[in-house]
XYZ file of C-alpha atoms in Angstrom:
531
model
C 0.000 0.000 0.000
C 1.640 3.239 -1.130
C -0.638 5.806 0.461
C -3.626 6.750 -1.590
C -1.122 7.729 -4.275
C -0.452 4.179 -5.467
C 1.261 2.870 -8.533
C -2.115 2.062 -10.012
C -5.232 3.134 -8.191
C -8.836 2.009 -8.580
C -10.416 4.116 -5.850
C -9.706 6.286 -2.857
C -7.059 4.604 -0.775
C -6.903 1.516 -2.991
C -3.701 0.440 -4.710
C -4.137 -2.384 -7.182
C -0.688 -2.906 -8.616
C 2.843 -1.968 -7.768
C 4.779 -3.675 -10.485
C 6.092 -1.409 -13.232
C 4.887 -1.765 -16.784
C 7.511 -2.895 -19.240
C 6.164 -1.853 -22.615
C 7.683 0.590 -25.048
C 11.344 1.232 -24.419
C 11.662 -1.485 -21.802
C 12.723 -4.253 -24.123
C 16.165 -3.164 -25.269
C 18.673 -0.441 -24.696
C 18.609 2.649 -26.840
C 22.208 3.312 -27.823
C 21.799 6.270 -30.158
C 22.676 9.588 -28.504
C 19.581 11.628 -27.774
C 19.082 14.963 -29.470
C 20.502 17.611 -27.233
C 22.477 15.011 -25.298
C 25.391 17.381 -24.851
C 23.224 19.761 -22.906
C 20.009 21.679 -23.524
C 20.014 25.445 -23.904
C 17.413 28.130 -24.342
C 17.716 27.431 -28.070
C 16.510 23.854 -27.813
C 17.625 20.294 -27.254
C 15.806 17.166 -26.140
C 15.910 15.723 -22.643
C 15.373 11.949 -22.581
C 14.134 10.514 -19.277
C 13.886 6.796 -18.512
C 11.512 5.566 -15.810
C 9.334 2.542 -15.084
C 5.829 3.767 -15.863
C 3.181 3.955 -13.179
C 0.725 5.857 -15.341
C -2.938 5.704 -16.282
C -4.248 9.072 -17.484
C -3.268 12.557 -18.630
C -6.330 14.106 -16.981
C -4.958 15.883 -13.886
C -8.312 15.586 -12.127
C -8.163 11.786 -12.360
C -4.443 11.014 -11.988
C -2.713 9.975 -8.790
C 0.205 7.832 -9.964
C 3.911 8.690 -9.568
C 4.753 8.929 -13.293
C 1.718 11.117 -13.888
C 2.915 13.478 -11.176
C 6.312 13.713 -12.891
C 5.050 14.373 -16.436
C 2.065 16.595 -15.571
C 3.912 18.850 -13.105
C 5.471 20.768 -16.055
C 2.074 21.087 -17.795
C -0.486 22.008 -15.115
C 0.519 24.613 -12.554
C -0.927 24.815 -9.065
C -1.878 27.762 -6.874
C 1.223 27.196 -4.747
C 4.141 24.802 -5.012
C 7.434 23.697 -3.454
C 10.929 23.994 -4.877
C 13.486 21.234 -5.179
C 13.739 18.917 -2.206
C 12.124 21.383 0.219
C 8.755 19.946 1.246
C 8.190 22.336 4.146
C 8.170 25.825 2.613
C 5.406 26.658 0.151
C 6.199 29.207 -2.567
C 3.936 31.031 -5.034
C 2.624 29.109 -8.016
C 0.075 30.806 -10.259
C -1.034 32.674 -7.132
C 0.769 34.541 -4.409
C 0.863 32.950 -0.971
C -2.545 33.460 0.635
C -3.836 35.683 3.356
C -5.086 33.364 6.131
C -7.611 34.384 8.747
C -7.126 33.670 12.441
C -9.375 30.610 12.366
C -7.183 28.958 9.715
C -10.390 28.275 7.768
C -10.344 31.092 5.191
C -7.547 31.371 2.636
C -7.557 34.277 0.164
C -5.356 33.900 -2.910
C -4.463 36.558 -5.475
C -3.548 35.302 -8.941
C -0.222 36.495 -10.250
C -0.142 38.927 -13.169
C 0.186 37.640 -16.708
C -0.638 33.961 -16.167
C -1.861 32.432 -19.424
C -2.906 28.975 -20.537
C -1.038 27.273 -23.372
C -3.548 28.576 -25.941
C -2.933 32.170 -24.793
C -6.125 32.532 -22.748
C -5.550 34.530 -19.532
C -6.176 32.566 -16.351
C -8.902 33.916 -14.072
C -10.243 32.940 -10.677
C -13.161 31.310 -12.496
C -10.752 28.701 -13.895
C -9.545 27.854 -10.391
C -13.061 27.392 -9.051
C -14.051 25.310 -12.084
C -10.981 23.093 -11.682
C -11.618 22.415 -8.007
C -15.314 21.772 -8.538
C -14.537 19.383 -11.402
C -11.994 17.456 -9.294
C -14.472 17.159 -6.434
C -17.337 16.217 -8.752
C -15.463 13.506 -10.623
C -14.856 11.711 -7.318
C -11.580 10.358 -8.655
C -8.410 9.481 -6.795
C -7.380 13.066 -5.906
C -10.873 14.243 -4.920
C -10.228 13.676 -1.206
C -7.659 16.495 -1.266
C -10.573 18.937 -1.552
C -12.864 17.364 1.045
C -14.542 20.062 3.108
C -13.223 22.896 0.909
C -15.415 25.494 -0.808
C -13.943 27.641 -3.609
C -15.282 31.078 -4.603
C -14.181 33.772 -7.033
C -15.272 37.257 -5.867
C -13.424 38.766 -8.857
C -11.146 37.676 -11.704
C -7.984 37.846 -9.618
C -9.186 36.556 -6.249
C -9.838 33.003 -5.080
C -11.253 32.374 -1.614
C -11.016 28.854 -0.174
C -13.042 28.111 2.950
C -12.465 24.899 4.905
C -14.897 23.180 7.265
C -12.219 22.984 9.952
C -8.811 24.501 10.524
C -6.475 22.995 7.937
C -2.751 23.552 8.421
C -2.065 21.104 5.559
C -3.901 23.067 2.873
C -0.776 24.485 1.205
C 0.661 20.986 0.853
C -2.578 19.616 -0.595
C -2.852 22.453 -3.120
C 0.654 21.758 -4.430
C -0.252 18.261 -5.631
C -0.077 18.234 -9.465
C -3.527 16.610 -9.504
C -4.838 20.043 -8.491
C -3.228 21.775 -11.479
C -5.440 24.565 -12.802
C -7.344 23.829 -16.022
C -8.521 26.147 -18.792
C -12.228 25.944 -17.970
C -13.591 27.125 -21.326
C -11.328 24.764 -23.299
C -12.064 21.777 -21.044
C -15.807 22.356 -21.326
C -15.461 22.335 -25.124
C -13.945 18.833 -25.017
C -16.734 17.495 -22.828
C -15.451 18.358 -19.386
C -18.095 18.529 -16.656
C -18.270 18.396 -12.871
C -19.906 14.986 -12.824
C -18.211 11.617 -13.239
C -21.034 10.109 -15.300
C -21.296 12.925 -17.830
C -17.630 13.967 -18.124
C -16.192 12.972 -21.521
C -12.945 14.939 -21.472
C -10.444 12.369 -20.223
C -9.319 10.988 -23.629
C -8.765 14.520 -24.937
C -6.216 15.358 -22.237
C -3.868 12.845 -23.878
C -3.998 14.800 -27.148
C -3.459 18.403 -26.023
C -2.712 20.576 -22.996
C -5.155 22.665 -21.011
C -2.746 24.031 -18.420
C -0.524 27.073 -17.968
C 2.830 25.312 -17.521
C 6.092 25.691 -19.444
C 5.428 22.500 -21.422
C 2.598 21.075 -23.518
C 1.714 17.432 -24.136
C 2.227 16.341 -27.747
C 2.184 12.570 -27.188
C 0.766 10.547 -24.325
C 1.029 6.766 -24.477
C 0.500 5.341 -20.975
C 2.314 2.137 -21.969
C 5.419 3.480 -23.649
C 6.169 7.192 -23.975
C 5.136 10.736 -23.093
C 6.444 13.682 -25.112
C 6.360 17.257 -23.845
C 7.222 20.274 -25.998
C 8.110 23.698 -24.708
C 5.252 26.192 -24.430
C 6.839 29.174 -26.193
C 4.072 31.435 -24.915
C 4.751 30.526 -21.298
C 4.166 33.442 -18.949
C 7.127 32.651 -16.665
C 10.801 31.772 -17.062
C 11.358 29.629 -20.155
C 12.817 26.152 -19.520
C 16.055 25.053 -21.179
C 14.894 22.095 -23.233
C 12.589 22.428 -26.223
C 11.398 18.838 -25.824
C 11.238 16.235 -23.054
C 10.750 12.554 -23.877
C 9.806 10.320 -20.946
C 10.084 6.605 -21.762
C 8.893 3.429 -20.061
C 12.099 1.476 -19.454
C 13.073 -1.323 -17.081
C 15.666 -0.485 -14.444
C 18.484 -2.594 -15.917
C 18.004 -0.938 -19.307
C 17.865 2.501 -17.683
C 21.369 1.880 -16.352
C 22.674 0.884 -19.788
C 21.017 3.802 -21.589
C 22.464 6.306 -19.158
C 26.016 4.996 -19.470
C 25.838 4.795 -23.282
C 24.285 8.216 -23.854
C 20.840 7.009 -24.906
C 19.229 9.042 -22.120
C 20.177 11.847 -19.745
C 18.094 10.926 -16.699
C 17.124 7.670 -14.970
C 14.603 7.604 -12.113
C 14.416 3.946 -11.038
C 17.913 2.612 -10.431
C 18.774 0.624 -7.323
C 21.613 1.939 -5.169
C 23.886 -0.932 -6.268
C 23.350 -0.037 -9.942
C 25.002 3.367 -9.557
C 28.541 2.238 -8.825
C 29.515 1.780 -12.480
C 27.817 4.770 -14.106
C 31.026 6.728 -14.652
C 32.300 10.209 -13.863
C 29.966 11.985 -16.277
C 26.877 10.964 -14.311
C 25.576 12.680 -11.169
C 23.815 10.442 -8.641
C 21.536 11.620 -5.860
C 20.809 8.870 -3.327
C 18.492 10.018 -0.584
C 15.739 8.603 1.565
C 12.388 8.355 -0.185
C 9.250 9.441 1.632
C 7.744 5.957 1.305
C 7.692 4.033 4.580
C 7.697 0.263 4.936
C 5.892 -0.732 8.110
C 4.819 -3.810 10.019
C 1.234 -4.049 11.257
C 0.625 -6.076 14.443
C -3.159 -6.383 14.680
C -4.677 -4.822 17.793
C -8.093 -6.470 17.446
C -8.621 -9.455 19.815
C -11.249 -10.873 17.475
C -8.568 -11.162 14.783
C -5.811 -12.473 17.047
C -5.595 -12.844 20.803
C -1.836 -13.112 20.323
C -1.064 -9.994 18.279
C -3.503 -7.824 20.248
C -1.560 -8.591 23.427
C 0.387 -5.394 24.233
C 3.373 -7.277 25.612
C 3.504 -9.364 22.437
C 3.473 -6.142 20.389
C 6.416 -4.880 22.427
C 8.264 -8.150 21.819
C 7.835 -7.708 18.068
C 8.778 -4.011 18.209
C 12.071 -4.676 19.982
C 12.779 -7.933 18.177
C 13.172 -6.364 14.727
C 16.758 -5.778 13.574
C 16.285 -2.315 12.049
C 19.981 -1.800 11.276
C 20.093 -5.142 9.486
C 17.084 -4.136 7.366
C 18.842 -0.927 6.316
C 21.866 -2.920 5.186
C 19.581 -5.174 3.182
C 17.721 -2.280 1.547
C 20.868 -0.406 0.526
C 22.663 2.924 0.667
C 20.460 5.975 1.144
C 17.778 4.175 3.152
C 16.986 5.403 6.669
C 15.002 4.255 9.679
C 12.285 6.831 10.417
C 11.720 7.806 14.028
C 7.980 7.260 13.631
C 5.336 7.027 10.915
C 6.083 10.551 9.605
C 8.904 10.474 7.002
C 12.236 11.981 7.973
C 11.998 14.994 5.608
C 8.583 16.204 6.797
C 7.863 18.682 9.553
C 6.998 16.853 12.751
C 9.297 13.907 12.027
C 11.063 12.335 14.973
C 14.855 12.466 15.138
C 16.744 9.225 14.380
C 17.672 9.042 18.058
C 13.976 8.608 18.889
C 13.582 5.565 16.636
C 13.116 2.167 18.261
C 16.348 0.160 18.381
C 16.624 -3.606 18.581
C 16.838 -4.974 22.126
C 16.586 -8.775 22.099
C 16.663 -9.062 25.897
C 13.784 -6.592 26.222
C 11.857 -8.400 23.479
C 12.270 -11.778 25.195
C 11.210 -10.311 28.533
C 8.096 -8.775 26.966
C 7.229 -12.069 25.308
C 7.554 -13.882 28.630
C 5.370 -11.250 30.295
C 2.716 -11.670 27.592
C 1.909 -15.173 28.796
C 1.679 -16.351 25.184
C 3.393 -19.720 24.951
C 5.231 -20.625 21.715
C 3.424 -17.987 19.618
C 2.916 -18.663 15.922
C 1.458 -15.938 13.672
C 0.998 -15.428 9.927
C 2.698 -12.559 8.078
C 0.857 -11.255 4.995
C 3.030 -9.590 2.347
C 3.070 -9.106 -1.414
C 5.270 -11.951 -2.623
C 5.522 -10.581 -6.186
C 6.320 -6.970 -5.284
C 9.683 -5.273 -5.681
C 9.428 -1.552 -5.020
C 12.346 0.895 -5.330
C 14.587 -2.133 -5.653
C 13.287 -3.687 -2.423
C 11.777 -7.175 -2.527
C 8.967 -7.589 -0.025
C 9.708 -11.312 0.050
C 13.280 -10.591 1.169
C 12.078 -8.239 3.918
C 9.489 -10.779 5.103
C 12.132 -13.512 5.307
C 14.431 -11.235 7.303
C 11.609 -10.374 9.742
C 10.873 -14.070 10.163
C 14.518 -14.664 11.067
C 14.622 -11.675 13.479
C 11.545 -12.748 15.413
C 12.582 -16.396 15.553
C 15.560 -15.228 17.620
C 13.079 -13.762 20.126
C 10.917 -16.890 20.289
C 8.170 -15.955 17.833
C 7.336 -18.295 14.969
C 6.361 -16.252 11.900
C 4.633 -18.167 9.126
C 5.236 -16.431 5.800
C 1.920 -15.937 3.995
C 2.977 -14.317 0.726
C 0.288 -13.497 -1.823
C 0.056 -11.688 -5.166
C 0.003 -7.930 -4.570
C -3.717 -7.445 -5.216
C -4.683 -10.341 -2.933
C -2.298 -9.135 -0.245
C -3.791 -5.654 -0.372
C -7.347 -6.996 -0.174
C -6.457 -8.888 3.004
C -4.673 -5.880 4.515
C -7.509 -3.459 3.710
C -10.021 -5.835 5.286
C -8.171 -5.511 8.604
C -7.884 -9.271 9.102
C -4.112 -9.763 8.998
C -2.346 -10.892 12.166
C 0.900 -9.409 10.879
C 1.128 -7.414 7.648
C 4.118 -5.935 5.808
C 3.051 -2.865 3.812
C 4.135 0.449 2.236
C 2.783 3.958 2.701
C 3.695 6.911 0.496
C 2.616 10.539 0.998
C -0.532 11.889 -0.593
C 0.734 15.391 0.137
C 3.809 16.871 1.791
C 2.481 17.237 5.313
C 2.388 15.148 8.502
C -1.419 15.382 8.653
C -1.507 12.606 6.059
C -0.185 10.244 8.747
C -3.047 10.885 11.134
C -4.685 8.073 9.163
C -2.568 5.706 11.292
C -4.283 6.775 14.521
C -7.204 5.019 16.292
C -10.441 4.915 14.309
C -8.862 6.278 11.119
C -8.438 4.449 7.805
C -5.080 2.765 8.390
C -5.640 2.540 12.132
C -8.707 0.399 11.545
C -6.735 -1.873 9.236
C -4.544 -2.533 12.239
C -7.533 -3.220 14.475
C -7.011 0.113 16.282
C -10.560 1.193 17.017
C -11.863 4.632 17.979
C -11.709 4.046 21.701
C -8.533 1.950 21.716
C -6.164 4.675 22.930
C -7.922 7.874 24.119
C -4.684 9.647 25.030
C -3.246 9.044 21.581
C -6.476 10.286 19.996
C -6.163 13.481 22.030
C -2.595 13.939 20.843
C -3.716 13.393 17.241
C -6.473 15.997 17.550
C -4.009 18.483 19.005
C -1.409 17.845 16.289
C -3.928 18.203 13.462
C -4.945 21.756 14.334
C -1.459 22.913 15.299
C -0.047 25.956 13.520
C 3.469 26.046 12.112
C 4.981 27.114 15.420
C 3.680 24.148 17.399
C 3.193 21.445 14.771
C 6.570 19.765 15.175
C 6.179 19.288 18.913
C 2.614 18.033 18.499
C 3.482 15.373 15.938
C 6.607 14.322 17.793
C 4.627 13.777 20.979
C 2.033 11.810 19.014
C 4.600 9.526 17.388
C 6.439 8.831 20.641
C 3.145 7.682 22.121
C 2.422 5.555 19.029
C 5.870 3.976 19.239
C 5.180 2.969 22.823
C 1.595 1.781 22.432
C 0.502 1.227 18.856
C 0.086 -1.610 16.343
C 2.330 -0.047 13.675
C 6.093 -0.515 13.530
C 7.884 1.766 11.009
C 10.744 -0.213 9.453
C 12.580 1.892 6.871
C 12.398 4.486 4.133
C 14.033 3.046 1.001
C 16.548 4.915 -1.092
C 15.325 7.190 -3.863
C 17.933 7.185 -6.623
C 18.003 9.891 -9.271
C 20.866 9.632 -11.773
C 21.585 11.948 -14.665
C 24.151 13.551 -16.916
C 26.260 16.137 -15.103
C 25.135 18.999 -17.342
C 21.606 18.740 -15.939
C 22.654 20.422 -12.702
C 21.360 19.463 -9.230
C 19.042 16.450 -9.224
C 16.791 17.368 -6.330
C 14.384 14.604 -5.291
C 10.827 15.671 -4.524
C 8.477 13.359 -2.656
C 5.580 13.923 -5.084
C 6.879 14.648 -8.596
C 10.312 12.994 -8.128
C 12.211 15.571 -10.219
C 11.199 18.999 -11.499
C 11.942 18.443 -15.189
C 11.505 22.162 -15.893
C 14.468 23.049 -13.652
C 17.067 20.936 -15.494
C 19.526 22.812 -17.689
């Protein structure tokens, strides 16, 4: 489970597949140098990007897959955004940063001067309201980002967003490329509506662009290739490359293409694949925002063993976290809690649980559970960011055997594994979670009575003190948010059914002339910033 932003998503919070497609360029290496391979300039050049596609649609109101975020970020601009690897400081997008009232429920945005769509039409506040109402009305994967939000346009330059409750995460939600502003008149002409049953526009988004970004879509094949061409009428700073070609390529072929000059950027290499790329390639290995976690079910009706708090402590302190990091590879980190290390409110590494076999054995003895044997559900056919879930499951089995816990490996195909996990019936479950937006509020879903909490058998009334901490953290302003989320996670680490294991390495490798290869948790790399 990679958040609600999965690799292929059927519905809100439902990931159906995590294996990369291998059509198009995935079959063999491309050895011919790409146009512009010696470096793009303001005069032109082509940037060739290899990635393993996780892509379904070009309609920003319906997309929520990683590759879509990467290729649509240059096409559809948002009200606000984030730059580079910074996921904490919002900056202006097509609007200036908003005026926020004291209740944190009313946000007033002013559109920046001169913003135009790719067909030359000036953007107005009406386009923003239409876009948000269409996203909400389609009830697609990103619709939840606008839950409880009302959009109004008192004049052409002003957008007022009103939230049902104080929302300190609004800036992060609005930066998601799925909320890119659409040309309302043009989208209506191609059959766009605010209703899922009557909307006919989706196929047309693959043929043309209806955004204000520095690039336009000229080809969109969800199985093989996406081509972006520079929007010469762009209202802002012009990007370096006249064309960007994003190809669906398997990781081993990405490595070969990059070393032979057939591409300039690879987004899916494993850490061990980067050692032989050569001196002309820049590699950025950093922790991804995805978190692998172990669920130990808290519901006695599912398992009297796993719901035992002393048993949960035995599992928590029986895991060899350092050994898992060595298995996953360079760049991976152990998060202090469920909030990823780069987000505000994350716990320091010193606060992370460390293996203590003696403590684990003592907790198991205290539990009164004799010779415990439990099943571990995991996706046996899933390798994500170079990490095999089967390998992690086997290592956990070995770790817990040393404590006195017999773990029966219950590997299933990814879709079957996810069905079992979502039903909340797993005794133990090994899963992923990736951010839906760059804010710790997304991880409140792990608390009692919330979506992920319930999957772990953590009911509404299971931990009243933790629920209070969650409520306090959710409404916290910037000045107090970190302390609120840190207190919440420390309590969850001591008395919760979720055990954060690791954040895998995110590897971005590219030709040196591209400049810094900053990793972003949502769109991976800002293709418009490469030189």
